[in-house]
Coordinates of C-alpha atoms in Angstrom, one line a residue:
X1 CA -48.7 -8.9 16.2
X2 CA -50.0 -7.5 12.9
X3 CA -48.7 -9.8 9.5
X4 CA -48.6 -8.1 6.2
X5 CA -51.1 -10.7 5.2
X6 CA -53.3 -9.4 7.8
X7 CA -53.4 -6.0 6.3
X8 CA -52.7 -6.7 2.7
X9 CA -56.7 -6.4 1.4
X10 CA -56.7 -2.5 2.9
X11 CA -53.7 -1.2 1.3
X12 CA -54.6 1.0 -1.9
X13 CA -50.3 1.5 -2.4
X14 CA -51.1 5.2 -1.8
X15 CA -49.8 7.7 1.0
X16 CA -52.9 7.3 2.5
X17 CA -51.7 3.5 3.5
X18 CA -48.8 5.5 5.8
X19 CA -50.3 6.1 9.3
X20 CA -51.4 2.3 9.1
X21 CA -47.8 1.8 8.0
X22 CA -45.9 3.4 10.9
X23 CA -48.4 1.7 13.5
X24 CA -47.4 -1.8 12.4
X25 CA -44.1 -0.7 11.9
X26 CA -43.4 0.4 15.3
X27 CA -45.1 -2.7 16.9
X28 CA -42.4 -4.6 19.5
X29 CA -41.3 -7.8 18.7
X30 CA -41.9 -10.7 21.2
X31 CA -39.8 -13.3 19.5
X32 CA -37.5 -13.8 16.2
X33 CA -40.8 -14.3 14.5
X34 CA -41.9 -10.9 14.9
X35 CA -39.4 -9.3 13.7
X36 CA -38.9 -11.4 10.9
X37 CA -43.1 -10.4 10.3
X38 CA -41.8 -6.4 10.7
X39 CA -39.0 -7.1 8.5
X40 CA -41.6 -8.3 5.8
X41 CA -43.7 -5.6 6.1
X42 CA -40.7 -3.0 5.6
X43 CA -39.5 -4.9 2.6
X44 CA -43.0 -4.5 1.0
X45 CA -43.1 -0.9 1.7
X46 CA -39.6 -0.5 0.0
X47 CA -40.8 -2.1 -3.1
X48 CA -44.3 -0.4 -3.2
X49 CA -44.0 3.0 -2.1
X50 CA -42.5 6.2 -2.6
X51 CA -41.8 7.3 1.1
X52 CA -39.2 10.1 0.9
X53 CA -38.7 12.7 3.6
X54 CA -41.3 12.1 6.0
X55 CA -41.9 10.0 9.3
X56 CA -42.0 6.6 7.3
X57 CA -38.7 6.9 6.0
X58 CA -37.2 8.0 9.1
X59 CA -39.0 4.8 10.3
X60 CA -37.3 2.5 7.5
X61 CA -33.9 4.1 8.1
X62 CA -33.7 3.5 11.8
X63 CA -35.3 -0.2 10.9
X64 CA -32.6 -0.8 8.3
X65 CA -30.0 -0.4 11.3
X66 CA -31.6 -2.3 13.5
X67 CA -32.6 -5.5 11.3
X68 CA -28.2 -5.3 10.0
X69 CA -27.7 -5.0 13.8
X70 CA -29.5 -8.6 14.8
X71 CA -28.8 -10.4 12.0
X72 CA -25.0 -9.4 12.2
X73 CA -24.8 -10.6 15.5
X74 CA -27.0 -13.7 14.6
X75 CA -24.4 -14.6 11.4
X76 CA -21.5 -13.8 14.0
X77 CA -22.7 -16.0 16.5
X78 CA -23.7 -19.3 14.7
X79 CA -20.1 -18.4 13.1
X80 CA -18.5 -19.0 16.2
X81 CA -20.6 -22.0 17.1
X82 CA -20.1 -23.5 13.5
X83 CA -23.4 -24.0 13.1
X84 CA -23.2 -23.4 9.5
X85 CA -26.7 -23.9 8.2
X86 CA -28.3 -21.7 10.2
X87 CA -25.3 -19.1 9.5
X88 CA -26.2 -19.2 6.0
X89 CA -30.3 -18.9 7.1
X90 CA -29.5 -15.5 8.3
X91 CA -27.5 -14.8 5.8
X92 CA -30.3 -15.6 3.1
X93 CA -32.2 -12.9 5.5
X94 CA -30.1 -10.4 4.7
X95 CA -30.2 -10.8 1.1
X96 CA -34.0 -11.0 1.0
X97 CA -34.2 -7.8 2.6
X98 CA -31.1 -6.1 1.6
X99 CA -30.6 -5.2 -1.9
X100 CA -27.1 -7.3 -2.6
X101 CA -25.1 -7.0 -5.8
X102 CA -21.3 -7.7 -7.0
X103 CA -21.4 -5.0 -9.2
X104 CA -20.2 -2.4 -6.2
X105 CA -16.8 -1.0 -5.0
X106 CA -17.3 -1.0 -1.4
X107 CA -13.6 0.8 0.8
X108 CA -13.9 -0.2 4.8
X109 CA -12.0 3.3 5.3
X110 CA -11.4 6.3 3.4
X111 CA -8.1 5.3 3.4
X112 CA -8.4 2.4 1.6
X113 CA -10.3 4.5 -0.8
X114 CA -7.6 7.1 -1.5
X115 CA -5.0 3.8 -2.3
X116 CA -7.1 2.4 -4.4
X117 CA -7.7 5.8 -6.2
X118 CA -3.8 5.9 -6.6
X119 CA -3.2 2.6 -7.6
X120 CA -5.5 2.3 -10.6
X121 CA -5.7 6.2 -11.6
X122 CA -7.3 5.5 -15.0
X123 CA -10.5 3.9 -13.0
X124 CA -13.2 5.9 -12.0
X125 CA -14.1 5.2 -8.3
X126 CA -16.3 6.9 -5.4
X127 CA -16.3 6.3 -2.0
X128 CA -18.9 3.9 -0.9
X129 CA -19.2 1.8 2.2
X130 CA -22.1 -1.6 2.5
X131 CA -22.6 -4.8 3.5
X132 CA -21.7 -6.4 0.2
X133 CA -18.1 -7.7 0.6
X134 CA -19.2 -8.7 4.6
X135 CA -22.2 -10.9 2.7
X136 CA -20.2 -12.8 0.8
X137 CA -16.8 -13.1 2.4
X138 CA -19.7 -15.1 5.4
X139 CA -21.9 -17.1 2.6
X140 CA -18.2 -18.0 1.4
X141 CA -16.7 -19.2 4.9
X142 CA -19.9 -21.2 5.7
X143 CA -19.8 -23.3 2.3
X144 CA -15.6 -23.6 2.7
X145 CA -16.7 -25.3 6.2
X146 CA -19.3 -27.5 4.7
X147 CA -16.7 -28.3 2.5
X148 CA -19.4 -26.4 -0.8
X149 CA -16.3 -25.4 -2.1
X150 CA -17.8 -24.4 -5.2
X151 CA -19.8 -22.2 -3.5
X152 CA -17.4 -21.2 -1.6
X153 CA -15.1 -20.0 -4.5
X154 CA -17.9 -17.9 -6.2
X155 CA -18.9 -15.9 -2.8
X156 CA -15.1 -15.2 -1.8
X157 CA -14.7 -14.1 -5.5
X158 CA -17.6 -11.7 -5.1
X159 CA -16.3 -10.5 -1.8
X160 CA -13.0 -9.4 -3.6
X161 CA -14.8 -7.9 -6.5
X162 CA -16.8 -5.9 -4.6
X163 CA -13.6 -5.0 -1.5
X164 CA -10.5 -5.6 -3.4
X165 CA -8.6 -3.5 -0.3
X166 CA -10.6 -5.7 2.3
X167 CA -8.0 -9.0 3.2
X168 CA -9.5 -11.3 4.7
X169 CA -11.7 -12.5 1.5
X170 CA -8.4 -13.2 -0.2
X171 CA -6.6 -15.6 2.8
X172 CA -10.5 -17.3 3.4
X173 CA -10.2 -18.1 -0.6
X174 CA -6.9 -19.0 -0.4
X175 CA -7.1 -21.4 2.4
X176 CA -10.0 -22.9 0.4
X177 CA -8.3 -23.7 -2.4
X178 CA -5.6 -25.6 -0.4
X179 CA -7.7 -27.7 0.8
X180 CA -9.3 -29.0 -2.2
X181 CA -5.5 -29.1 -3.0
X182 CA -5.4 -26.5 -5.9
X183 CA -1.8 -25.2 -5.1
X184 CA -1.8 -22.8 -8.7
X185 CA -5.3 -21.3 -8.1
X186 CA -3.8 -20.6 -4.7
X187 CA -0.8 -19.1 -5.4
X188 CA -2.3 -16.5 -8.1
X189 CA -4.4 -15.7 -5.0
X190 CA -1.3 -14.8 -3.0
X191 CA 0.0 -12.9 -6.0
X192 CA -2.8 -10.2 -5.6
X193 CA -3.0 -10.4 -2.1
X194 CA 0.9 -9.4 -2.1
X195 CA 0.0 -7.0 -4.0
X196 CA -2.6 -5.2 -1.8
X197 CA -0.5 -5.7 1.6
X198 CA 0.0 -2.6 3.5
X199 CA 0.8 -3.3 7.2
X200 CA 3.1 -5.9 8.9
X201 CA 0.1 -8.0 10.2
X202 CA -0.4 -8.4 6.2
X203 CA 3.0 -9.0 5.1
X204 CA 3.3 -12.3 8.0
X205 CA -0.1 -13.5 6.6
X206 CA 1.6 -13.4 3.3
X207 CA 4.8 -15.3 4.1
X208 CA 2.9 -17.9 6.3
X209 CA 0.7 -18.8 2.8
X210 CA 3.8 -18.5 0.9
X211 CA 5.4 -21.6 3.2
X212 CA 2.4 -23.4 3.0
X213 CA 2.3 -23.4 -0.7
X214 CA 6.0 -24.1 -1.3
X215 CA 5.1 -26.8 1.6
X216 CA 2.7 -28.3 -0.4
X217 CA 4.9 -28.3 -3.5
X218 CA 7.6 -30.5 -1.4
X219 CA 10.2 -27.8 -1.8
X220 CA 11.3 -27.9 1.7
X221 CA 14.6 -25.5 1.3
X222 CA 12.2 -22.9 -0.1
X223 CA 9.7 -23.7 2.6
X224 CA 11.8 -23.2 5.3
X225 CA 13.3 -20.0 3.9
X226 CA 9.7 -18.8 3.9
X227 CA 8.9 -19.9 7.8
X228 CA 11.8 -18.0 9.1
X229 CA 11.3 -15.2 7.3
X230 CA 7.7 -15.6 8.5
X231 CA 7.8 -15.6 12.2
X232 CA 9.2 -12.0 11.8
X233 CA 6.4 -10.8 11.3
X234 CA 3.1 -9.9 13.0
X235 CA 0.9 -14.0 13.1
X236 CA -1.9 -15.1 14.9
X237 CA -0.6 -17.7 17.6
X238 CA -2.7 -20.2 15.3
X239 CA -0.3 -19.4 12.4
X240 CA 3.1 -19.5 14.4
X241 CA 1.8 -22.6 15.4
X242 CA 1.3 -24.7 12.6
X243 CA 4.9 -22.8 10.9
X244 CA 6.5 -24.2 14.0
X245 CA 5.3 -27.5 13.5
X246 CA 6.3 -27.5 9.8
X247 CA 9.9 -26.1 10.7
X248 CA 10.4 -28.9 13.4
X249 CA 8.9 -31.7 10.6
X250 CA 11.9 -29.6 8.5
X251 CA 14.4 -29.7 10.8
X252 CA 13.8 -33.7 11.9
X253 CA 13.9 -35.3 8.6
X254 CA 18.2 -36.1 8.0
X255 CA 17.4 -36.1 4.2
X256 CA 16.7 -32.5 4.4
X257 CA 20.4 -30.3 3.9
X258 CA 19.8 -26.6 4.9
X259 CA 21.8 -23.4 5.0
X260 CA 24.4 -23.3 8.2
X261 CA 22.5 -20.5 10.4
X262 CA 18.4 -21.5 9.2
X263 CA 17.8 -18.5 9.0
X264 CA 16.5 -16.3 6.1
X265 CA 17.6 -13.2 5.5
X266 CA 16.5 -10.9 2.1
X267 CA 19.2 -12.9 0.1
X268 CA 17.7 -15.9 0.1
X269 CA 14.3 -14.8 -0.9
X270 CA 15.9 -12.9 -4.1
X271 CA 17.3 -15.8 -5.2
X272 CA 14.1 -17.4 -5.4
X273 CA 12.3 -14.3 -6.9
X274 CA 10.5 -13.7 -3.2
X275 CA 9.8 -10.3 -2.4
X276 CA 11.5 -9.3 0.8
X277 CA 8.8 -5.7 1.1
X278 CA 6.0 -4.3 0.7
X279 CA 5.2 -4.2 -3.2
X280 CA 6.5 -1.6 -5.7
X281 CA 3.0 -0.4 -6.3
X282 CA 2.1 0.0 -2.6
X283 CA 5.1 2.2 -1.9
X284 CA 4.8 4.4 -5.0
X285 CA 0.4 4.7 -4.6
X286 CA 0.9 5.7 -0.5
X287 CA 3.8 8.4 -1.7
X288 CA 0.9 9.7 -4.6
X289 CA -1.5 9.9 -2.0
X290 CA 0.9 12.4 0.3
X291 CA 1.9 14.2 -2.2
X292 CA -2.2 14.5 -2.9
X293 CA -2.4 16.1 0.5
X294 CA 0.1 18.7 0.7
X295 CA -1.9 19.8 -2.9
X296 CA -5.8 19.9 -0.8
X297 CA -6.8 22.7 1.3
X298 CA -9.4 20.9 3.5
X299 CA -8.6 21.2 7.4
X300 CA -9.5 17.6 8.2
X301 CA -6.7 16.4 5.5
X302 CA -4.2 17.3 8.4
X303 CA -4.7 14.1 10.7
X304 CA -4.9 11.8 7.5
X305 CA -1.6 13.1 6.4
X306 CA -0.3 12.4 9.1
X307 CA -1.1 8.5 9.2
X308 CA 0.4 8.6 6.0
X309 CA 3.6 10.3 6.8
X310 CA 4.2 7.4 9.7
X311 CA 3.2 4.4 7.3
X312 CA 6.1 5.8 4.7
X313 CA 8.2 5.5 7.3
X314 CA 7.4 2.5 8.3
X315 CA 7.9 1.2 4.4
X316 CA 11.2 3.4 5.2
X317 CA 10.7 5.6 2.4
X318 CA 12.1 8.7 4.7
X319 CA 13.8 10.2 1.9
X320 CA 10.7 10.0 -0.3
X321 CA 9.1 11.4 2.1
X322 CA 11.8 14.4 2.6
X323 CA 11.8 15.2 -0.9
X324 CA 7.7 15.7 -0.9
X325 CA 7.8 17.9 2.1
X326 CA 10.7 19.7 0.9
X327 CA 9.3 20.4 -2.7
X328 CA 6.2 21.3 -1.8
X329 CA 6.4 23.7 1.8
X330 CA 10.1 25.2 1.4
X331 CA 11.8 27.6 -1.1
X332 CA 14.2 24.6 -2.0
X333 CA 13.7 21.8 -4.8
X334 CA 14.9 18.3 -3.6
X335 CA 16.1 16.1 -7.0
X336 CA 16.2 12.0 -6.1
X337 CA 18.8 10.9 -8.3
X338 CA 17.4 6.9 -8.7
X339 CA 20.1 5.6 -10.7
X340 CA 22.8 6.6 -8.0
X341 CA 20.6 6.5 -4.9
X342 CA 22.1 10.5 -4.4
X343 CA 19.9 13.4 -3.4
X344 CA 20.7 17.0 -3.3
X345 CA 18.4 20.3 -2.9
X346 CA 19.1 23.3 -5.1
X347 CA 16.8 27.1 -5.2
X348 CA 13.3 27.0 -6.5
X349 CA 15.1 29.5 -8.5
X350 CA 16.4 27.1 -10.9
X351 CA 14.9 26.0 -13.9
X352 CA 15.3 22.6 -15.0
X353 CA 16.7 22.0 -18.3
X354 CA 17.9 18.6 -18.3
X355 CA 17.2 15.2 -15.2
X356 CA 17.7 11.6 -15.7
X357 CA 17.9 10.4 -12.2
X358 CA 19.0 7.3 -13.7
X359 CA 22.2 8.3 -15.3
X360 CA 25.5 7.3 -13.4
X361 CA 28.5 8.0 -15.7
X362 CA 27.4 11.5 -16.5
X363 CA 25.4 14.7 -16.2
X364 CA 22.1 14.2 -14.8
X365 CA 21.5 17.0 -13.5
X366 CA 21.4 21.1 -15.5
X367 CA 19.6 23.6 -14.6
X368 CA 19.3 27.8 -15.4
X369 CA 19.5 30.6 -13.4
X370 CA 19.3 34.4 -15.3
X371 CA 23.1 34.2 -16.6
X372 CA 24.1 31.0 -14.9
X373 CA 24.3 27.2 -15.7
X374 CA 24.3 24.6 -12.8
X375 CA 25.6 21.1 -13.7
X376 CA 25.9 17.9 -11.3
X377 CA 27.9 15.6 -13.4
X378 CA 27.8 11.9 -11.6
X379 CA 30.9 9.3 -12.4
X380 CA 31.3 5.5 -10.9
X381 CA 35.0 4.8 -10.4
X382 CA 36.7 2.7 -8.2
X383 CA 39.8 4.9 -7.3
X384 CA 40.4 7.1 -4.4
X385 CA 39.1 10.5 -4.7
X386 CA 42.6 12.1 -5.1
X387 CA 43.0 10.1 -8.1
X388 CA 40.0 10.9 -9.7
X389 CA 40.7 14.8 -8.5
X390 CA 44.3 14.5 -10.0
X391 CA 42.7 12.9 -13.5
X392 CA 39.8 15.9 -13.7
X393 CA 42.3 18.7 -13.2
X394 CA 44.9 16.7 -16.2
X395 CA 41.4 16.9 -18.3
X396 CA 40.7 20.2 -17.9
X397 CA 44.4 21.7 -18.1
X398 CA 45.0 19.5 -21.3
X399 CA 41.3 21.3 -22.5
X400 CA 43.1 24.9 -22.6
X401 CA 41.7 26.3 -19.1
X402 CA 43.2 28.5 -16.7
X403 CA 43.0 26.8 -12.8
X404 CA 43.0 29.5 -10.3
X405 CA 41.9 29.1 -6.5
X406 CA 42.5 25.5 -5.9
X407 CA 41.3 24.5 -2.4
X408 CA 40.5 21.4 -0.3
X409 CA 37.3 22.4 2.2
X410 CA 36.0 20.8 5.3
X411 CA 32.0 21.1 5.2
X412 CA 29.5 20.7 8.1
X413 CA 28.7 16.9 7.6
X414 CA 32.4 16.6 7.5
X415 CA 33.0 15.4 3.7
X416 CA 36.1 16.9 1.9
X417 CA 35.4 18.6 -1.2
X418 CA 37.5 20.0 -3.8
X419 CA 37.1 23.9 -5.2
X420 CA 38.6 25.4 -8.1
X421 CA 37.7 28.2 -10.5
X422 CA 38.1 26.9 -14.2
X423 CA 38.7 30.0 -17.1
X424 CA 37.9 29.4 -20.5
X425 CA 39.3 32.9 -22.5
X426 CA 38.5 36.1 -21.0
X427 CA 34.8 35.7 -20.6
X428 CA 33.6 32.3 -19.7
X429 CA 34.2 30.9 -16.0
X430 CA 33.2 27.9 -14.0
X431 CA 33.2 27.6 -10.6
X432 CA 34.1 23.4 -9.9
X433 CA 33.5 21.4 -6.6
X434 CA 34.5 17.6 -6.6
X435 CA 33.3 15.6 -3.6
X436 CA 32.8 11.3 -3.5
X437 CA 30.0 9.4 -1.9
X438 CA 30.3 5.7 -1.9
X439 CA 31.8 4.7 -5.2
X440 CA 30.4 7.6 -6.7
X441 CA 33.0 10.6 -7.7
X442 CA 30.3 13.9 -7.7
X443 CA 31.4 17.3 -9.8
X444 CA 28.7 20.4 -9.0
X445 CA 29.6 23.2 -11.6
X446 CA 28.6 26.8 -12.4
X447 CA 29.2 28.2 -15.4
X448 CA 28.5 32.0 -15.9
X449 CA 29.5 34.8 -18.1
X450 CA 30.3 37.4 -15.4
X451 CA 33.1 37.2 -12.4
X452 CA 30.2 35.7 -9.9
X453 CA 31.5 34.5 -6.8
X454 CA 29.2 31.0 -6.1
X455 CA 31.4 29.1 -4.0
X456 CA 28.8 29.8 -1.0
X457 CA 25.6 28.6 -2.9
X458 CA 27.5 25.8 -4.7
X459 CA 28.6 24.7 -0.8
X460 CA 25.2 24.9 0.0
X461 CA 24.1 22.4 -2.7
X462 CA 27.0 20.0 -1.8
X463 CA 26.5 20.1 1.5
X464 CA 23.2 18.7 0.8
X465 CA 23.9 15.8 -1.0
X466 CA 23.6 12.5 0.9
X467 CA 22.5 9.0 0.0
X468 CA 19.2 7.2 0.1
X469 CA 17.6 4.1 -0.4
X470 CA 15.6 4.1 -3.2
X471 CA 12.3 1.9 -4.2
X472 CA 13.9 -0.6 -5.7
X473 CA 16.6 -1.1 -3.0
X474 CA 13.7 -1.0 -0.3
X475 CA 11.6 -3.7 -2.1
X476 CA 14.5 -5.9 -2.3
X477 CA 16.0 -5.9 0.9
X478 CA 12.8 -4.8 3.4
X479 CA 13.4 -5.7 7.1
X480 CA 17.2 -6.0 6.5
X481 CA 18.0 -2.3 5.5

């Protein structure tokens, strides 16, 4: 087996140098020595020559995969055995032969990618994949175990930096900082962690830290809230385990007064400022990033989309989800009103002049059509909806109007709604329906200067409207809605 220092005296760092190259190069390895001499010998070449496109850089590429390859399953190995010094060995391997910074953004999945894209807009990301994150989330699990927590910290930190969508970095640093009994540095972890979660398996991981650190603080009320709501989630055994052994340490000590049933529901984690979801800014990037597809042309786009489309629904975003779809592949526009948690669809051929989704004692809705005006007017009241009909028709009597064709209607989804035409002079009517959802009393108007007849499209538009649960709602009460 040929050394570099057995060839070093005849190299002149020229492309003459590459046939000798390859040949030692493509030598086989009879023990780890060997390959660590081959791996030597590549690294020197990397730093020396200039070997594009040709048969020694088709040699260092297919090396590159093969030297990851063992050492990977070297790092994994003594991982599993605990043999930590000779984990972090191979580790030190990697970096002497691999080129290893913190100062990369490294996504294990274009997915990941696209999130992150939506999530921080104003930063300027590529897709990359490496080793980076991989390097230091193991330097940083090896030092935890040999108890180098300062080590430990910095490697876990880089691994973050460099994978902020990758998870297991942030429960490894985490868990280390529990240990050496930092509860704060912990928790400000979690924070981010919660931040980042995206699947149940996430969301349990979260919750079981959450116990532990609330544990830790002796709040056992809080604690316990945070083990039941825990165990609904997806958990390594190893996890259920050691909540179950905390909730019967709970449930043993007589000092300890709980809640009748013991069980938490999204209640009692609002009360103690605890989300009971997925966060706000996970629900809102994954809807930017389906909207983002229905706007690309590229074929392979369809199977992504599709992912996506069954994640929402898993966050239960369905109507958010409706609304995209409908806006941006039918004729119709779908409005989410926020502030009243109504929807409705009205004709692409409406322009909007006024929206405030958030408004729920007035209009919030106006739009224009050639000589026509649409208006969804949106009223809380706790009366009946024959009151409320009864006090709209006084208003509009009392206002000087002429009411002709008064008639109660039975739509499709079986809601009563109330029709009238409304005349102001000889040349200005509105066309009114009146229908309630919830505590909500709903008045859909047109208003046109010519004798239109709009009861069908206004019908359309009412039989449209139905309730959803909006972001808010959804981040609040999670599993429960």
């Amino acid at each position: 087996m040929k050394k570099l220092s057995d060839i070093f005296s005849v190299l002149t760092n020229t492309e003459k140098d590459y046939p000798l190259l390859i040949e030692v190069l493509n030598q086989q390895p009879q023990n780890e020595d060997d390959f660590f001499a081959i791996m030597d010998i590549a690294r020197y070449v990397k730093n020396n020559y200039m070997y594009h496109k040709g048969e020694l850089e088709a040699k260092l590429l297919s090396l590159d995969k093969e030297i990851f390859s063992y050492l990977e399953s070297k790092v994994n190995t003594k991982n599993s055995k605990r043999d930590w010094d000779s984990m972090l060995f191979y580790l030190d391997k990697i970096s002497n032969y691999f080129r290893i910074t913190n100062n990369v953004l490294i996504f294990d999945s274009i997915e990941d990618f696209y999130l992150y894209s939506m999530l921080f807009p104003q930063k300027p990301v590529r897709l990359m994949f490496g080793i980076e994150h991989w390097y230091y989330l193991k330097r940083g699990i090896a030092y935890r175990h040999k108890k180098d927590y300062e080590n430990a910290i910095l490697n876990l930190q880089n691994s973050i930096k460099c994978a902020p969508m990758s998870m297991t970095p942030y429960e490894e640093l985490i868990a280390t900082y529990f240990e050496q009994g930092d509860y704060q540095s912990a928790k400000k972890v979690l924070d981010n962690y919660y931040v980042f979660c995206r699947v149940p398996m996430h969301l349990g991981v979260y919750y079981y830290y959450l116990s532990l650190y609330y544990y830790y603080q002796k709040n056992t009320f809080v604690t316990h809230i945070c083990i039941w709501y825990a165990l609904r989630f997806d958990l390594s055994l190893a996890m259920r385990n050691s909540l179950i052994e905390k909730l019967t340490e709970i449930m043993d000590n007589k000092n300890v007064v709980l809640d009748a049933f013991g069980m938490a529901d999204y209640k009692s984690l609002n009360a103690n400022n605890i989300p009971a979801w997925y966060s706000t800014e996970i629900l809102n990037a994954t809807l930017n990033m389906y909207k983002a597809c229905f706007v690309s042309a590229k074929g392979e786009v369809a199977h992504f989309k599709k992912n996506i489309r069954a994640r929402l629904l898993l966050y239960k975003l369905s109507a958010y989800v409706e609304q995209i779809e409908t806006n941006a592949s039918t004729q119709d526009y779908m409005f989410l009103l926020n502030g009243s948690m109504i929807s409705l669809k009205v004709d692409k051929n409406w322009q909007i002049i006024y929206e405030n989704g958030e408004v729920t004692n007035g209009v919030v809705l106006e739009l224009e059509n050639a000589e026509k005006t649409l208006t969804v007017n949106i009223t809380k009241s706790t009366d009946n909806f024959d009151e409320q009909y009864n006090q709209e028709i006084t208003k509009i009597k009392k206002s000087g109007c002429d009411i002709k064709n008064e008639q109660k209607i039975t739509m499709i989804n079986k809601r009563d709604v109330r029709s009238i035409d409304a005349y102001f002079g000889d040349n200005s009517k509105t066309k009114l329906m009146y229908l309630t959802i919830n505590d909500y009393f709903i008045t859909i108007s047109f208003s046109s200067k010519n004798d239109f007849d709009n009861e069908k499209e206004l019908l359309e538009i009412s039989n449209s409207i139905k309730t959803f649960n909006n972001i808010e709602k959804i981040q609040k009460m999670g599993k429960f809605l």
